[in-house]
Coordinates of N, CA and C in Angstrom, one line a residue:
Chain A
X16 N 69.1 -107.1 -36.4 CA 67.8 -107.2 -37.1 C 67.0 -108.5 -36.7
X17 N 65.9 -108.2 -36.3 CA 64.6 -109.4 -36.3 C 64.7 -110.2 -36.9
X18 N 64.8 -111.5 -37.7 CA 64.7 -112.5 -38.5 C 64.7 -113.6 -38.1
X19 N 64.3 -114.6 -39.3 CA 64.2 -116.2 -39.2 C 65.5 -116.4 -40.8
X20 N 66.2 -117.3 -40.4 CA 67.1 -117.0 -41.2 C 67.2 -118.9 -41.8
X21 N 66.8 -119.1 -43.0 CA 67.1 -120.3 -43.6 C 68.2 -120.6 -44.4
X22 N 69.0 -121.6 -44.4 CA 69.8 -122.2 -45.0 C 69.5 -123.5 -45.3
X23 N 70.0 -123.6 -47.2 CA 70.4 -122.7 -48.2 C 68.9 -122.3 -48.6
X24 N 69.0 -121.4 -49.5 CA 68.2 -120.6 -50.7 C 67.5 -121.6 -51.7
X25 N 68.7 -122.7 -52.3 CA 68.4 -123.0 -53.5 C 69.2 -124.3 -52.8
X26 N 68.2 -125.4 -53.3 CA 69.0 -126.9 -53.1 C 68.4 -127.8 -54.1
X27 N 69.5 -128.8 -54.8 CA 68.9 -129.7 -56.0 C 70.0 -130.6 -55.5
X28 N 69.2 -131.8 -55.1 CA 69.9 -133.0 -54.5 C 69.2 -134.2 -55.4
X29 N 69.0 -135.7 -55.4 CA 68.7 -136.6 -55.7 C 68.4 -137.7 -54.8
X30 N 67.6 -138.4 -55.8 CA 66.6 -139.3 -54.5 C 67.4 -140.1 -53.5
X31 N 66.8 -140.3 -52.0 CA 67.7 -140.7 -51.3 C 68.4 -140.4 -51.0
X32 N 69.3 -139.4 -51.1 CA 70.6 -138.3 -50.3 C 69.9 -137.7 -49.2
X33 N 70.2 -137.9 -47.9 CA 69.7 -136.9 -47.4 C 69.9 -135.7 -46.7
X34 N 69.3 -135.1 -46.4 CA 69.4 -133.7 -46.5 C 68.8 -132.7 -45.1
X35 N 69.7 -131.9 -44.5 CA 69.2 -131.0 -43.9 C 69.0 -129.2 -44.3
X36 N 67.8 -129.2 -43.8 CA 68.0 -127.1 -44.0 C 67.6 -126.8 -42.7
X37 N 68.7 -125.8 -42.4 CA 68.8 -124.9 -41.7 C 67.8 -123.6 -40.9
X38 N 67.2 -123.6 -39.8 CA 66.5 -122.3 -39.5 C 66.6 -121.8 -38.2
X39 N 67.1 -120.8 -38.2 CA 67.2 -120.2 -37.2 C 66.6 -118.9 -36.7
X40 N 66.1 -118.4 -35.6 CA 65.9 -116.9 -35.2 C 66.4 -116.8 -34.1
X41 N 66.2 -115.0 -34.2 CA 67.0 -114.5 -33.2 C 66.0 -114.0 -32.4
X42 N 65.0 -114.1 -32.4 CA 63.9 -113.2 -31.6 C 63.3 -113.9 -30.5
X43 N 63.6 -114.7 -29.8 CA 63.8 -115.8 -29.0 C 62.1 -116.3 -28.6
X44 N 62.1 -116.6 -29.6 CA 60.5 -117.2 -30.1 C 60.2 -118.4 -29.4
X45 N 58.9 -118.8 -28.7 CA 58.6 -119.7 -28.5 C 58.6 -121.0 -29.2
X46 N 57.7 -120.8 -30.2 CA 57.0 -120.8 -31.3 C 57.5 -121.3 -32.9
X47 N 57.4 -122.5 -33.1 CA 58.8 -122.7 -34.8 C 57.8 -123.8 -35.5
X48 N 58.0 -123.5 -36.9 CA 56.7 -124.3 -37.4 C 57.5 -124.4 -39.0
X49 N 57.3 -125.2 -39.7 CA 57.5 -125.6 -41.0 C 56.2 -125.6 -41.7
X50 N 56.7 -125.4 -43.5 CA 55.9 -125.4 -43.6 C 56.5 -125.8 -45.6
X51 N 55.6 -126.4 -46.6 CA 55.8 -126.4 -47.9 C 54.5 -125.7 -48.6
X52 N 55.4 -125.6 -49.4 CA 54.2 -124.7 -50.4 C 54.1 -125.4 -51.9
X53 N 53.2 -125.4 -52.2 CA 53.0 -126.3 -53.6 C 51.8 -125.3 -54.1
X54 N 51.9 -125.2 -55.9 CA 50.8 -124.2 -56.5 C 50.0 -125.0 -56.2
X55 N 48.6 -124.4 -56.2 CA 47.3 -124.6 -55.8 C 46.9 -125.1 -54.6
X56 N 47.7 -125.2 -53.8 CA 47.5 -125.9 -52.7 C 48.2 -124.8 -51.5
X57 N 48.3 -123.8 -51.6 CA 48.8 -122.6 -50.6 C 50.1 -123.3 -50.2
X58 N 50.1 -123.0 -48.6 CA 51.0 -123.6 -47.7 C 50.5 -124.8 -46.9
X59 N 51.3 -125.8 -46.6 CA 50.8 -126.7 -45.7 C 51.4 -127.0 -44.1
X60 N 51.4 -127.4 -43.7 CA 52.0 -127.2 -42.2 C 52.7 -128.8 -41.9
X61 N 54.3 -129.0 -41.9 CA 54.8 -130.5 -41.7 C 55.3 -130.2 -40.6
X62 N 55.9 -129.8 -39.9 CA 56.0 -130.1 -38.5 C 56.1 -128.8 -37.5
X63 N 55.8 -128.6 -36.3 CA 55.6 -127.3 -35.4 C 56.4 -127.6 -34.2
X64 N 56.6 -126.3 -33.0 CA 57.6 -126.7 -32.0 C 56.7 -125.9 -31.0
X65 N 56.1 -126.5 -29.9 CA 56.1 -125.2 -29.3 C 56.8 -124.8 -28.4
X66 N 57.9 -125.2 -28.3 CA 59.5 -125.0 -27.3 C 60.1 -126.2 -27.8
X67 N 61.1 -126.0 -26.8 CA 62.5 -126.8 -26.7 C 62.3 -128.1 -26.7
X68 N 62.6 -129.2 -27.2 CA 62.4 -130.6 -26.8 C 60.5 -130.6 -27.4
X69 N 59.8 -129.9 -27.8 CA 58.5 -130.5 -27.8 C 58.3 -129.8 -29.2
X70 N 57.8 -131.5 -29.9 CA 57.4 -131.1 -31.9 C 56.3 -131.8 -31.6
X71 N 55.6 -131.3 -33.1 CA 54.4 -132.3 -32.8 C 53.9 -132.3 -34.3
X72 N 53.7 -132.9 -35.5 CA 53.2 -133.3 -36.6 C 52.4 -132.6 -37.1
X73 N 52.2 -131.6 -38.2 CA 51.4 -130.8 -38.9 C 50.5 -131.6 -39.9
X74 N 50.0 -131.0 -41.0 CA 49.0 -132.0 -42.0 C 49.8 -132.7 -42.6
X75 N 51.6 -132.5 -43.0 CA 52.3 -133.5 -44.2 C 53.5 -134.1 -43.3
X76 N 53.7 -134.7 -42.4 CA 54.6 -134.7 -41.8 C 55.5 -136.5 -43.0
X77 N 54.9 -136.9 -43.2 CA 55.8 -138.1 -43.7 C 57.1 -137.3 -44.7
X78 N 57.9 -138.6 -44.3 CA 59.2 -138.3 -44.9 C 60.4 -137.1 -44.6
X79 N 58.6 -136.8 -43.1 CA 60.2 -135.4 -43.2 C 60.5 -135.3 -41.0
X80 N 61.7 -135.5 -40.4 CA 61.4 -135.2 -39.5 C 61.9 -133.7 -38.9
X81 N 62.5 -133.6 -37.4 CA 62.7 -132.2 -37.0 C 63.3 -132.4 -35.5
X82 N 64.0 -131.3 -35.3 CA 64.2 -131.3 -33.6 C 64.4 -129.8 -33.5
X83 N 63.8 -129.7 -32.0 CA 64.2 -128.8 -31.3 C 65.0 -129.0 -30.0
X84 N 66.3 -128.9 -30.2 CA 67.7 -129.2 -28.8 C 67.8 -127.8 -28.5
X85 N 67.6 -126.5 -29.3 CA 67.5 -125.4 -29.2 C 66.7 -124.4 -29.6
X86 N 66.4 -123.2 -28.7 CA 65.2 -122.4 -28.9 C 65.0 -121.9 -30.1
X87 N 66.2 -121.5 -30.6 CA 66.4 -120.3 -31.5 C 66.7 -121.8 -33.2
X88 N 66.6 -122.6 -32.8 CA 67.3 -123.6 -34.1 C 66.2 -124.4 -34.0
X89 N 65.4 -125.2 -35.7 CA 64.7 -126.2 -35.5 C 65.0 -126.7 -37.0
X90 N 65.6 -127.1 -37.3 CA 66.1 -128.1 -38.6 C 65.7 -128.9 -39.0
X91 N 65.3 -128.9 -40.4 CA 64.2 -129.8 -41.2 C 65.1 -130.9 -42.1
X92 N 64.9 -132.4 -41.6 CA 65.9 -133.1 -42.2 C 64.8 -134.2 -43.1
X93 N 65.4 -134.3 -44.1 CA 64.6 -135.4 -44.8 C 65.5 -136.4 -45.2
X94 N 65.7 -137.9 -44.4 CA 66.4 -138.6 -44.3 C 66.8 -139.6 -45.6
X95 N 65.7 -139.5 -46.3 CA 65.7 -140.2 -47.9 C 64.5 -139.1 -49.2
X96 N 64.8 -138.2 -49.4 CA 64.4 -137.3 -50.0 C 63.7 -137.9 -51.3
X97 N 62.5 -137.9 -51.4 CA 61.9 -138.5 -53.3 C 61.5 -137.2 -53.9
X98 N 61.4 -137.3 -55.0 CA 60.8 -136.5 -56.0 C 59.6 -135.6 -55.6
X99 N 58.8 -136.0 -55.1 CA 57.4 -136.0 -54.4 C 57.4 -134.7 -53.5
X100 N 59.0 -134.3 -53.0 CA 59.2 -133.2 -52.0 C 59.7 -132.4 -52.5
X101 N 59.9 -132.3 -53.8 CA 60.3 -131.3 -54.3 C 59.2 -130.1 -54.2
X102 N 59.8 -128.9 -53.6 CA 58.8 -127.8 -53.1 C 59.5 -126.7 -52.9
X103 N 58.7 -125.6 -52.1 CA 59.5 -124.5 -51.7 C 59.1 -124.5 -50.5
X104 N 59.9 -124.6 -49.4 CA 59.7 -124.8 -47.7 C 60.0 -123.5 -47.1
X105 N 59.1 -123.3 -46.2 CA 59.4 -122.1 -45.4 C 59.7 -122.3 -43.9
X106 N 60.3 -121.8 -42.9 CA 60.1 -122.1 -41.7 C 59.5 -120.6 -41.1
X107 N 59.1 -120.9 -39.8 CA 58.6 -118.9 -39.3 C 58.5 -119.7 -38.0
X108 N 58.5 -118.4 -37.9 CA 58.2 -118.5 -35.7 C 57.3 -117.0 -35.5
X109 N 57.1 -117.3 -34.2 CA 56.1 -116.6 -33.5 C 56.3 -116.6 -31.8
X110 N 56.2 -115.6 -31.1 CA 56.4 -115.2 -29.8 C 55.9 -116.6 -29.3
X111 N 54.8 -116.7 -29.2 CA 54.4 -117.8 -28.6 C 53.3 -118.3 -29.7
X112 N 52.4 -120.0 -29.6 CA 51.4 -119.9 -30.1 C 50.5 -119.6 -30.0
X113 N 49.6 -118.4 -29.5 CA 48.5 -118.1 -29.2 C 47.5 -117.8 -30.9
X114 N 46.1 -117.8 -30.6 CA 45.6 -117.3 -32.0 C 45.7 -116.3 -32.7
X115 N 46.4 -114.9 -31.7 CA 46.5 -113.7 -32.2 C 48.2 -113.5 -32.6
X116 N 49.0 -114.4 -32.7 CA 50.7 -114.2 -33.0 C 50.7 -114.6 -33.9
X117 N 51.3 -113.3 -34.9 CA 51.9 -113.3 -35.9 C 53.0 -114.4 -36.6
X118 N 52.9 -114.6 -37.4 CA 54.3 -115.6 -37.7 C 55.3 -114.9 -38.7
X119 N 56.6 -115.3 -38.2 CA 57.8 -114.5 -39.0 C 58.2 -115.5 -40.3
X120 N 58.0 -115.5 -41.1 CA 59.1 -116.3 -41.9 C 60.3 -116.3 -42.5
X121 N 61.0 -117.4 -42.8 CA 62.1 -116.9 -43.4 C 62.2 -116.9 -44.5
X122 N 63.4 -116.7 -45.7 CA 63.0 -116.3 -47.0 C 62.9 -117.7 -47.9
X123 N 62.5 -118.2 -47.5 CA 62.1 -120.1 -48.5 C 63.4 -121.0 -48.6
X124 N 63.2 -121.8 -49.2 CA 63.9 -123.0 -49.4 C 63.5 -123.5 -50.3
X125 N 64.4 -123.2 -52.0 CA 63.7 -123.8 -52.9 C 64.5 -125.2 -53.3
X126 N 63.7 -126.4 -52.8 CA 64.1 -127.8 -53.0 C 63.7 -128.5 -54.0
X127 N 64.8 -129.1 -54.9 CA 64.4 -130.0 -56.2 C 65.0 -131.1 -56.0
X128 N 64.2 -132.5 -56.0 CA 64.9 -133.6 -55.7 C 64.8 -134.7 -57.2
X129 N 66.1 -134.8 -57.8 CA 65.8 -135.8 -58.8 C 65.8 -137.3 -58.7
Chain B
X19 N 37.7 -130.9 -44.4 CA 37.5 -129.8 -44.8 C 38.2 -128.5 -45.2
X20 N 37.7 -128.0 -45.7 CA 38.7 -126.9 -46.6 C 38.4 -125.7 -45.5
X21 N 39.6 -125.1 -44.5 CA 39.3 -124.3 -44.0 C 39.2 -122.7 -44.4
X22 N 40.4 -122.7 -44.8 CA 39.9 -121.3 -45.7 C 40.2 -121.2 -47.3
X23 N 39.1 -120.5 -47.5 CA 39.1 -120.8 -49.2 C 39.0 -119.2 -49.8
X24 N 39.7 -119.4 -50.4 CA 40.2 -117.8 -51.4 C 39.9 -118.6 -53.0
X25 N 38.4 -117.9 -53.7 CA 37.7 -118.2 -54.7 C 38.5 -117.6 -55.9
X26 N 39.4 -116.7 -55.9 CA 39.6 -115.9 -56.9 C 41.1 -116.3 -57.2
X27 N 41.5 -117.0 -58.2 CA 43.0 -117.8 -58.0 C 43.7 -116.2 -59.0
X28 N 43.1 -115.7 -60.0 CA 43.6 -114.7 -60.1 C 42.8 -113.7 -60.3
X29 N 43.6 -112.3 -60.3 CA 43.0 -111.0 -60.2 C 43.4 -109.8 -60.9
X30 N 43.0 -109.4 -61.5 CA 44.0 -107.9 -62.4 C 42.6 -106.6 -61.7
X31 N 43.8 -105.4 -62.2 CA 43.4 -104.3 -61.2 C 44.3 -103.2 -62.2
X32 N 43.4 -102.5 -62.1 CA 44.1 -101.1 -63.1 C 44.7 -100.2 -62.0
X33 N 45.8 -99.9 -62.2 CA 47.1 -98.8 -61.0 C 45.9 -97.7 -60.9
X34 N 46.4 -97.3 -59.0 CA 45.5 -96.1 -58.8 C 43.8 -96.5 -58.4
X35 N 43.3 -98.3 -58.6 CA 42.0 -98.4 -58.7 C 42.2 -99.3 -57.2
X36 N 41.0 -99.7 -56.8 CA 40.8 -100.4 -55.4 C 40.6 -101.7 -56.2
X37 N 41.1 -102.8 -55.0 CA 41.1 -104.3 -55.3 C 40.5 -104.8 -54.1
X38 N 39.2 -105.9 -54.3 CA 39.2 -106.8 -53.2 C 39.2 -108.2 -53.2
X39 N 40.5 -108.6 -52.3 CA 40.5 -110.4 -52.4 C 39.6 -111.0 -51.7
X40 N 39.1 -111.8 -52.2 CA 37.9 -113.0 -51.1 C 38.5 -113.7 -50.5
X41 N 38.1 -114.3 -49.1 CA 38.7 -114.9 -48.1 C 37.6 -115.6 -47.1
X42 N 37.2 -116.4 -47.4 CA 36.2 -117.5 -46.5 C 36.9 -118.5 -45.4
X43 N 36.4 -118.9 -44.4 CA 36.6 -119.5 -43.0 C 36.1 -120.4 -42.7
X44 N 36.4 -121.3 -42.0 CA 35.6 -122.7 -41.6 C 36.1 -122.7 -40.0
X45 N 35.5 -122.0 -39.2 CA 36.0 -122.6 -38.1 C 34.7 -122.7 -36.6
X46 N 34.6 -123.5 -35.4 CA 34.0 -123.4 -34.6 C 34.3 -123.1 -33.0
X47 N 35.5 -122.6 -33.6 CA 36.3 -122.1 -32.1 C 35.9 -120.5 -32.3
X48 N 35.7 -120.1 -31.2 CA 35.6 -118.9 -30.6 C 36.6 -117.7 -31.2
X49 N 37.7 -118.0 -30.6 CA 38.9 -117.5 -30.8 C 39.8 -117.8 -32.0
X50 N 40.3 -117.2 -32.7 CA 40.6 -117.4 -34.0 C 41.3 -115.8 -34.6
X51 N 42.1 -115.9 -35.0 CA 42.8 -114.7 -35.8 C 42.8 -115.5 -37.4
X52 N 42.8 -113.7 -38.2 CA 42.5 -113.8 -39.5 C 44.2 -112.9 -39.9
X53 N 44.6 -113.5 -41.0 CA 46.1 -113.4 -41.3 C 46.2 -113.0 -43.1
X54 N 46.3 -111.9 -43.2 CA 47.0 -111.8 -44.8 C 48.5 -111.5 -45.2
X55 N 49.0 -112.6 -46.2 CA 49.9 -112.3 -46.1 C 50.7 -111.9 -48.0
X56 N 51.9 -111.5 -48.3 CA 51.8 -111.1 -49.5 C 53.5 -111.6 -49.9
X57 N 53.5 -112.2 -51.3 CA 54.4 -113.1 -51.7 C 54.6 -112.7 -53.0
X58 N 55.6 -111.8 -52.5 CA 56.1 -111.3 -54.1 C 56.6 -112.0 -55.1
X59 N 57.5 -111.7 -56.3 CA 57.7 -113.4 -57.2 C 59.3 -113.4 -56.4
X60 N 60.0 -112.5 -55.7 CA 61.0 -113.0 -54.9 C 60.8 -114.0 -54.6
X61 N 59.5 -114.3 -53.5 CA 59.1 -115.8 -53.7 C 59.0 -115.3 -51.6
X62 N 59.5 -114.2 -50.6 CA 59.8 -114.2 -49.3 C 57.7 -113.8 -48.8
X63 N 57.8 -114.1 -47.6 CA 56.1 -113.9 -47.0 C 56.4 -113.0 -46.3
X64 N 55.4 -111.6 -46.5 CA 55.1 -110.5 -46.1 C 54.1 -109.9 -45.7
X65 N 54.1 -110.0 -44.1 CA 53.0 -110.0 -43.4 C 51.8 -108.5 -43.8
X66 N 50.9 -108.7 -43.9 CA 50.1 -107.5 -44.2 C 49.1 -107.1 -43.3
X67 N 48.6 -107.7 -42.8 CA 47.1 -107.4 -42.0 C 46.6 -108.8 -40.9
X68 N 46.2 -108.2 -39.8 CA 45.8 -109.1 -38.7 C 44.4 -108.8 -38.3
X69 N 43.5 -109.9 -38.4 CA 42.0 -109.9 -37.6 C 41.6 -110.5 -36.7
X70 N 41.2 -110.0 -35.7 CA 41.2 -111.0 -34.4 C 39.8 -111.5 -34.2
X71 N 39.2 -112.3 -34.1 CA 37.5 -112.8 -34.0 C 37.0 -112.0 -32.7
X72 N 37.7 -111.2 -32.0 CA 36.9 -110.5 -30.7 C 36.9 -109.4 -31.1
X73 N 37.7 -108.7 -31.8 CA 38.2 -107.2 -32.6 C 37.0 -107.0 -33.0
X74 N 36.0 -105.9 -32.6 CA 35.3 -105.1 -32.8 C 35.1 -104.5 -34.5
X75 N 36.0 -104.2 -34.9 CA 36.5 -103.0 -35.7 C 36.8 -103.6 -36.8
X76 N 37.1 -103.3 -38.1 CA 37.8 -103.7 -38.8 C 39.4 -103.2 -39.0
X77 N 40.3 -104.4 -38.8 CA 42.2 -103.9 -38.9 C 41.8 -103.0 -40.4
X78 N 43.2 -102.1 -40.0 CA 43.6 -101.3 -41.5 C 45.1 -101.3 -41.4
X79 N 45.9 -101.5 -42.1 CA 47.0 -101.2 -42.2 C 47.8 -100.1 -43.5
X80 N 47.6 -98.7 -43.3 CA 48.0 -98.1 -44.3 C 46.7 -98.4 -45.7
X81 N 47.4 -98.7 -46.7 CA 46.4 -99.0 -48.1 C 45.6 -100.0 -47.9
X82 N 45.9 -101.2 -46.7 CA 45.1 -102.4 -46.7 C 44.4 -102.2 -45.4
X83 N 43.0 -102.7 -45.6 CA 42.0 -103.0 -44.4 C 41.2 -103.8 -45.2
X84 N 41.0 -104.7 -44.0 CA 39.9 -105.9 -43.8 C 38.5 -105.7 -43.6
X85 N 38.2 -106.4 -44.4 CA 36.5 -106.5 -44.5 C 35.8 -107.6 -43.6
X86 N 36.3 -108.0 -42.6 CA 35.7 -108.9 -41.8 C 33.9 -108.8 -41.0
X87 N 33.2 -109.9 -42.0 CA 32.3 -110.2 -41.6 C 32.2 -111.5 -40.8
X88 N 31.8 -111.5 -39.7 CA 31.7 -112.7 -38.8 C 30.8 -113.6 -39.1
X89 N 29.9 -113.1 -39.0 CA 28.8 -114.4 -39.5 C 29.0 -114.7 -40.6
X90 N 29.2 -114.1 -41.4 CA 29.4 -114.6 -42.9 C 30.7 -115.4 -43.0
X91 N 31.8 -115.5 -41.9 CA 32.9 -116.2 -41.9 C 33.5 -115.5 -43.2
X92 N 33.7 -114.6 -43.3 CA 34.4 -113.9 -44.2 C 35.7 -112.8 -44.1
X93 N 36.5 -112.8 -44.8 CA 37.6 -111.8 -43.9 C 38.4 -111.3 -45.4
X94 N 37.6 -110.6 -46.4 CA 38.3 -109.9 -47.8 C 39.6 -108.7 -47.2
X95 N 40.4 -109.0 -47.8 CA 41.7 -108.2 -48.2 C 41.0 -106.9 -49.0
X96 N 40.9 -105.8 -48.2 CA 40.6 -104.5 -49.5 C 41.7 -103.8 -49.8
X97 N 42.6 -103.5 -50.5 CA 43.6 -103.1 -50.8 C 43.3 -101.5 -51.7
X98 N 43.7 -100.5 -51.3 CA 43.1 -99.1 -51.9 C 44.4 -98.6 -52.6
X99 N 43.6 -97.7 -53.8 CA 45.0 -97.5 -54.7 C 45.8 -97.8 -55.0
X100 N 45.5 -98.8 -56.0 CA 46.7 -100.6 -56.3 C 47.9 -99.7 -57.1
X101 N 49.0 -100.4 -56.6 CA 50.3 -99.9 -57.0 C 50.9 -100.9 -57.8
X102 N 51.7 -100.7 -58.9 CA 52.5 -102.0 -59.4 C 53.3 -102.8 -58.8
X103 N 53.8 -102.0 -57.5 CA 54.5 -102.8 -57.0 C 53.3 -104.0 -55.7
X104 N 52.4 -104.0 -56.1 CA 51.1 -104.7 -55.4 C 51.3 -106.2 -55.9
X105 N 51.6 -106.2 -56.9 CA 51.6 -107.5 -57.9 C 52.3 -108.8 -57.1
X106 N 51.3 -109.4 -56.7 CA 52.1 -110.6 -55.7 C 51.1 -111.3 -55.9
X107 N 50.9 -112.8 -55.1 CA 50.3 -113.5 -54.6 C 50.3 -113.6 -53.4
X108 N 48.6 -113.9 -53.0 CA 48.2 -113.0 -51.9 C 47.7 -114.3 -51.1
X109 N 47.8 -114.5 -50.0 CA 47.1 -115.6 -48.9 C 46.6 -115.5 -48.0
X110 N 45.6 -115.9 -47.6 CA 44.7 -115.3 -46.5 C 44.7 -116.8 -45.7
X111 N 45.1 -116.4 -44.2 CA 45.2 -117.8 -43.4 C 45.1 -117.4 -42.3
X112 N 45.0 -118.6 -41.3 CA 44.0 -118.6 -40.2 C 44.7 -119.4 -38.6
X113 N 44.5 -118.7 -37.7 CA 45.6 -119.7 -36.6 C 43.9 -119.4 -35.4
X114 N 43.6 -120.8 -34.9 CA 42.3 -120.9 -34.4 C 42.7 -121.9 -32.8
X115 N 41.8 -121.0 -31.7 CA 42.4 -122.2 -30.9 C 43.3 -121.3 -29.9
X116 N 43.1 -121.5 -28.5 CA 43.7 -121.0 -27.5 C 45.3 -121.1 -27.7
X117 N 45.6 -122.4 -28.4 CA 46.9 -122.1 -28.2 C 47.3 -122.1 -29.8
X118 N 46.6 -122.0 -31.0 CA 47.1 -121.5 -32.4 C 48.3 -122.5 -33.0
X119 N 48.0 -123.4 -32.6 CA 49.1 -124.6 -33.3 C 49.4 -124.5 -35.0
X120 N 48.5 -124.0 -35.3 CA 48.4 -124.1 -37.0 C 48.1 -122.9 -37.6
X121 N 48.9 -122.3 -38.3 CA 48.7 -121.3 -39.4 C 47.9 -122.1 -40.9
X122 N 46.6 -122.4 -41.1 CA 45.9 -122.9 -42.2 C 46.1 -121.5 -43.7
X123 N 46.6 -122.0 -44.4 CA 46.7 -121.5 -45.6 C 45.4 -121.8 -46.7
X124 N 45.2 -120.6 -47.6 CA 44.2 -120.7 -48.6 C 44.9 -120.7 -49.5
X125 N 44.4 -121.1 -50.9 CA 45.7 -121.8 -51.8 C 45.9 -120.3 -52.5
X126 N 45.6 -119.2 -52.7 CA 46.4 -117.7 -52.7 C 45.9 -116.9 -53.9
X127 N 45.8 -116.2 -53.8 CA 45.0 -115.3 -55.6 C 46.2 -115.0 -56.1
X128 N 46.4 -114.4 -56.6 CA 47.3 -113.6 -58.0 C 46.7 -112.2 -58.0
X129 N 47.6 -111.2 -57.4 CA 46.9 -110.3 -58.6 C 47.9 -109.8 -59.3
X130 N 47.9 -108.8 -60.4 CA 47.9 -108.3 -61.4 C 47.9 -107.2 -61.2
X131 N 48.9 -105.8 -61.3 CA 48.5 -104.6 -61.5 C 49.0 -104.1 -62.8
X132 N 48.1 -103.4 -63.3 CA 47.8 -102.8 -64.8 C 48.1 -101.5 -64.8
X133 N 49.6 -101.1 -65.5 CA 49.6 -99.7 -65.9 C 48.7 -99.2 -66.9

């Protein structure tokens, strides 16, 4: 099956521990993009990939960084985690980035940092 | 600037009746796709409808088609014969630009279906 697949579901850590989540697809996407969601403020965009070796900074990128070493994997690490990021993160991909490609996501990341 | 803006934070709808979400655009690029997407309280994003800025026509997908007016930078979600299981929060966003680096989110309506 098609998917973007995040690891874990549910994460409650404390400030300064740091922390990675997991994302992977199988659909051999160009395309890998992060993203947090906070009420009233939709989704926002912290960091994007458009291949292998190449990220580049979305609207919230502080505190949080990323790599792509592989196509299918782009892992969202937040090296000293505050309160402030507590959110629900999504990752998704897309064939390539053109204006008309769809984005897949995966099923969230709900993060509480005390 | 606020690129796309969804005026209606929530929405109720009587089962069996037609709903439409508002969905406004800020953009000066040519090329640009229009994106709805739907977020049940599972909380996972589920793609619903795609508008392309050269697309002639208005997309339909099954119960949902787009109301996209160009000049008016406008791109409403019409959703026909609301079902309870319709009940999500709804987002309308925007990827602009030959190469679409950014999916722009609107901060999302609510709706509400009413048996």
């Amino acid at each position: 099956e098609a998917q973007v697949t995040q690891n874990p579901r549910y994460l409650i850590t404390v400030t300064g521990k740091k922390l990675t989540v997991t994302c992977s697809q199988n659909m051999n996407h160009e395309y890998m993009s992060w993203y947090r969601q906070d009420p009233g403020l939709g989704l926002r965009q912290i960091y994007y990939s458009m291949n292998v070796e190449v990220t580049d900074k979305g609207d919230v990128p502080e505190g949080y960084k990323v790599s792509r070493k592989e196509k299918r994997n782009f892992p969202l690490i937040l090296e000293s985690p505050s309160p402030n990021q507590t959110s629900l993160y999504f990752c998704a991909s897309s064939l390539e980035a053109g204006f008309n490609e769809k984005l897949f996501f995966g099923s969230g990341t709900q993060l509480s940092v005390l | 600037a606020q690129k796309i803006t969804q005026t209606q934070p929530g929405m109720f709808v009587q089962e069996k009746e037609a709903v439409t979400l508002d969905c406004t655009y800020d953009t000066s690029d040519p090329s640009y796709g229009l994106f709805w997407y739907k977020q049940p309280s599972s909380g996972e994003m589920i793609f619903l409808i795609y508008q392309g800025s050269y697309d002639q026509q208005n997309a339909t997908e099954g119960r949902y088609s787009l109301n996209f007016q160009k000049a008016r930078k406008s791109a409403n979600l019409v959703i026909s014969a609301s079902q309870l299981g319709d009940s999500a929060m709804y987002f309308c966003a925007m990827r602009e630009g030959r190469y679409g680096n950014k999916l722009v989110f609107g901060a999302g309506t609510i709706l509400r279906v009413k048996s």
